[in-house]
CSV table of C-alpha atoms in Angstrom, one decimal:
chain,number,residue,atom,x,y,z
U,12,UNK,CA,132.8,155.1,83.4
U,13,UNK,CA,129.5,154.1,82.2
U,14,UNK,CA,129.8,151.0,84.1
U,15,UNK,CA,130.7,152.7,87.3
U,16,UNK,CA,127.1,153.7,88.9
U,17,UNK,CA,125.7,150.4,88.3
U,18,UNK,CA,128.5,148.7,90.1
U,19,UNK,CA,127.9,151.4,92.9
U,20,UNK,CA,124.4,150.5,92.6
U,21,UNK,CA,124.8,147.2,93.3
U,22,UNK,CA,127.8,147.7,96.2
U,23,UNK,CA,125.0,149.9,97.9
U,24,UNK,CA,122.4,147.3,97.7
U,25,UNK,CA,124.8,144.5,98.7
U,26,UNK,CA,126.6,146.3,101.7
U,27,UNK,CA,123.1,147.8,103.0
U,28,UNK,CA,124.5,151.7,102.8
U,29,UNK,CA,122.4,154.3,102.2
U,30,UNK,CA,120.9,157.5,103.8
U,31,UNK,CA,117.2,158.6,104.0
U,32,UNK,CA,116.5,161.6,101.9
U,33,UNK,CA,113.2,163.2,100.5
U,34,UNK,CA,113.1,162.8,96.8
U,35,UNK,CA,110.7,164.0,94.3
U,36,UNK,CA,106.8,164.0,95.1
U,37,UNK,CA,105.4,161.7,97.7
U,38,UNK,CA,103.8,158.6,96.8
U,39,UNK,CA,99.8,158.4,97.0
U,40,UNK,CA,98.3,158.8,100.6
U,41,UNK,CA,95.9,156.0,99.8
U,42,UNK,CA,95.8,153.0,97.5
U,43,UNK,CA,92.4,151.5,96.6
U,44,UNK,CA,93.3,147.7,96.2
U,45,UNK,CA,91.2,144.6,95.8
U,46,UNK,CA,91.7,143.6,99.5
U,47,UNK,CA,90.6,147.2,100.7
U,48,UNK,CA,91.5,150.4,101.2
U,49,UNK,CA,95.3,151.3,102.7
U,50,UNK,CA,96.3,154.6,104.0
U,51,UNK,CA,100.4,155.6,103.9
U,52,UNK,CA,101.9,154.9,107.1
U,53,UNK,CA,105.6,155.7,106.1
U,54,UNK,CA,108.0,156.4,103.3
U,55,UNK,CA,111.7,156.6,102.9
U,56,UNK,CA,114.2,157.0,100.3
U,57,UNK,CA,117.0,155.1,99.8
U,58,UNK,CA,120.4,157.0,98.5
U,59,UNK,CA,124.0,156.3,97.9
U,60,UNK,CA,126.4,159.1,97.3
U,61,UNK,CA,123.6,161.8,96.8
U,62,UNK,CA,121.9,159.4,94.2
U,63,UNK,CA,118.3,158.6,95.2
U,64,UNK,CA,118.1,154.9,94.4
U,65,UNK,CA,114.3,154.0,95.1
U,66,UNK,CA,111.5,155.1,97.2
U,67,UNK,CA,109.8,152.7,99.6
U,68,UNK,CA,106.4,153.4,101.2
U,69,UNK,CA,104.3,151.5,103.7
U,70,UNK,CA,100.7,151.4,103.5
U,71,UNK,CA,98.3,150.0,106.5
U,72,UNK,CA,94.9,150.1,107.1
U,73,UNK,CA,93.7,153.5,108.8
U,74,UNK,CA,91.7,151.2,111.3
U,75,UNK,CA,94.6,149.5,112.6
U,76,UNK,CA,96.6,152.7,114.1
U,77,UNK,CA,98.9,152.5,116.2
U,78,UNK,CA,100.3,149.7,113.8
U,79,UNK,CA,100.4,146.6,115.5
U,80,UNK,CA,104.2,144.6,114.5
U,81,UNK,CA,104.3,144.7,110.7
U,82,UNK,CA,105.0,140.5,110.9
U,83,UNK,CA,101.4,140.0,112.4
U,84,UNK,CA,99.9,137.7,109.7
U,85,UNK,CA,96.0,139.2,110.2
U,86,UNK,CA,97.4,142.8,109.4
U,87,UNK,CA,96.9,143.9,105.7
U,88,UNK,CA,99.8,145.7,104.5
U,89,UNK,CA,101.2,146.9,101.3
U,90,UNK,CA,104.8,148.2,100.3
U,91,UNK,CA,105.0,150.2,97.3
U,92,UNK,CA,108.8,150.7,95.8
U,93,UNK,CA,109.3,153.3,93.2
U,94,UNK,CA,112.6,152.9,90.8
U,95,UNK,CA,114.4,156.4,91.1
U,96,UNK,CA,117.7,155.6,89.7
U,97,UNK,CA,117.9,156.3,86.0
U,98,UNK,CA,121.1,154.6,85.1
U,99,UNK,CA,121.6,151.1,84.4
U,100,UNK,CA,120.6,148.4,87.1
U,101,UNK,CA,122.6,145.5,87.7
U,102,UNK,CA,121.4,142.5,85.9
U,103,UNK,CA,120.8,140.2,89.1
U,104,UNK,CA,119.1,140.9,92.0
U,105,UNK,CA,121.2,142.1,94.5
U,106,UNK,CA,122.4,139.1,96.6
U,107,UNK,CA,121.1,140.7,99.9
U,108,UNK,CA,117.5,141.2,98.3
U,109,UNK,CA,117.8,137.7,96.8
U,110,UNK,CA,118.8,136.0,100.1
U,111,UNK,CA,115.5,137.2,101.9
U,112,UNK,CA,113.1,136.8,98.6
U,113,UNK,CA,113.9,134.2,96.8
U,114,UNK,CA,113.4,131.4,99.5
U,115,UNK,CA,109.8,132.7,100.5
U,116,UNK,CA,109.0,131.8,96.6
U,117,UNK,CA,107.8,128.6,94.9
U,118,UNK,CA,110.6,128.1,91.9
U,119,UNK,CA,108.3,129.3,89.4
U,120,UNK,CA,108.0,132.3,91.3
U,121,UNK,CA,111.4,132.9,91.6
U,122,UNK,CA,112.0,132.9,87.7
U,123,UNK,CA,109.0,135.8,87.3
U,124,UNK,CA,110.9,137.7,90.3
U,125,UNK,CA,114.0,137.5,88.3
U,126,UNK,CA,112.6,138.5,85.1
U,127,UNK,CA,110.7,141.4,86.4
U,128,UNK,CA,113.6,142.5,88.0
U,129,UNK,CA,115.8,142.4,84.7
U,130,UNK,CA,113.1,144.8,83.1
U,131,UNK,CA,113.2,147.5,85.7
U,132,UNK,CA,113.9,151.3,85.1
U,133,UNK,CA,113.2,154.5,86.4
U,134,UNK,CA,109.8,155.6,87.1
U,135,UNK,CA,108.7,151.8,87.4
U,136,UNK,CA,106.5,151.0,90.5
U,137,UNK,CA,106.3,147.4,92.2
U,138,UNK,CA,103.9,147.0,94.6
U,139,UNK,CA,103.8,144.3,97.0
U,140,UNK,CA,100.3,144.0,99.1
U,141,UNK,CA,99.0,141.4,101.8
U,142,UNK,CA,95.6,140.9,102.9
U,143,UNK,CA,94.7,138.1,105.0
U,144,UNK,CA,92.7,135.1,103.8
U,145,UNK,CA,94.1,136.5,100.1
U,146,UNK,CA,97.7,136.2,100.0
U,147,UNK,CA,100.6,138.4,98.7
U,148,UNK,CA,100.3,140.0,95.3
U,149,UNK,CA,103.5,141.6,93.5
U,150,UNK,CA,102.7,143.6,90.8
U,151,UNK,CA,104.8,145.9,88.3
U,152,UNK,CA,103.3,149.0,87.0
U,153,UNK,CA,99.8,147.7,87.7
U,154,UNK,CA,100.6,144.3,86.0
U,155,UNK,CA,100.1,141.0,88.7
U,156,UNK,CA,103.4,139.3,88.5
U,157,UNK,CA,103.5,137.0,91.4
U,158,UNK,CA,100.3,135.9,93.5
U,159,UNK,CA,101.0,133.4,96.6
U,160,UNK,CA,98.2,132.2,99.0
U,161,UNK,CA,100.1,132.8,102.3
U,162,UNK,CA,102.2,135.4,103.8
U,163,UNK,CA,105.6,134.4,103.5
U,164,UNK,CA,106.6,136.3,100.6
U,165,UNK,CA,105.1,139.4,102.5
U,166,UNK,CA,107.2,138.2,105.7
U,167,UNK,CA,110.3,138.3,103.4
U,168,UNK,CA,109.4,141.9,101.9
U,169,UNK,CA,109.0,143.0,105.6
U,170,UNK,CA,112.2,141.7,106.6
U,171,UNK,CA,113.6,143.2,103.5
U,172,UNK,CA,112.5,146.7,104.6
U,173,UNK,CA,111.7,146.8,108.2
U,174,UNK,CA,113.2,143.8,109.9
U,175,UNK,CA,115.9,143.8,112.4
U,176,UNK,CA,118.2,142.9,109.2
U,177,UNK,CA,116.6,145.0,106.8
U,178,UNK,CA,118.8,146.0,103.6
U,179,UNK,CA,118.8,149.6,104.8
U,180,UNK,CA,119.0,150.5,108.4
U,181,UNK,CA,118.3,154.1,107.2
U,182,UNK,CA,115.1,153.1,105.7
U,183,UNK,CA,113.9,150.6,108.4
U,184,UNK,CA,114.3,153.4,110.7
U,185,UNK,CA,112.2,156.1,108.4
U,186,UNK,CA,109.5,153.7,107.9
U,187,UNK,CA,109.1,152.6,111.3
U,188,UNK,CA,109.4,155.9,112.9
U,189,UNK,CA,106.7,157.5,110.6
U,190,UNK,CA,104.4,154.7,110.7
U,191,UNK,CA,103.9,154.2,114.3
U,192,UNK,CA,105.2,155.7,117.8
U,193,UNK,CA,104.3,152.2,119.0
U,194,UNK,CA,106.4,150.5,116.1
U,195,UNK,CA,109.2,152.8,117.3
U,196,UNK,CA,108.8,151.9,120.6
U,197,UNK,CA,108.9,148.3,120.1
U,198,UNK,CA,111.8,148.7,118.1
U,199,UNK,CA,113.7,150.8,120.8
U,200,UNK,CA,112.8,148.0,123.4
U,201,UNK,CA,114.3,145.3,121.1
U,202,UNK,CA,117.4,147.2,120.5
U,203,UNK,CA,117.7,147.5,124.5
U,204,UNK,CA,117.4,143.7,124.8
U,205,UNK,CA,119.9,143.1,122.0
U,206,UNK,CA,122.7,145.0,123.6
């Protein structure tokens, strides 16, 4: 029975199942980062079978409202992920996360990502931030883990949470809906063309 919840978590992350639900206290309204301040633009909680797994919060510059497309290379952005699940996490990064994130990293950074994942537990915070000219930084509980010079890793993060093939359509929809009516309109247009 103790192995059931980690298996359910792994299955949810692999299958992309989940539902949006408000959980606990909201993330900070603003982040003061080395590249500049960012304001909360969207938030969603990934849940499975009434168990909250994680909260993801999108941060953008206040001056860029309504928000342009998230994959725009000159757009500063950050995703804050708070682990909410208090059970045992799977030993390995879920396949749908690994498929998106690992190809965007150099081999040494892939190892750092895998090691960081193995040490995660409830209450831990991951911060993925990108600033043009500074690159992408991943922190775990305020400790820098990965720093890249370009936006490839951030593009993978955007794809993971807010891209057309995001791991959770409910999280994607909640982030895009709350981030900007413009993003939601662009999403709706793209969905219409895809039909």
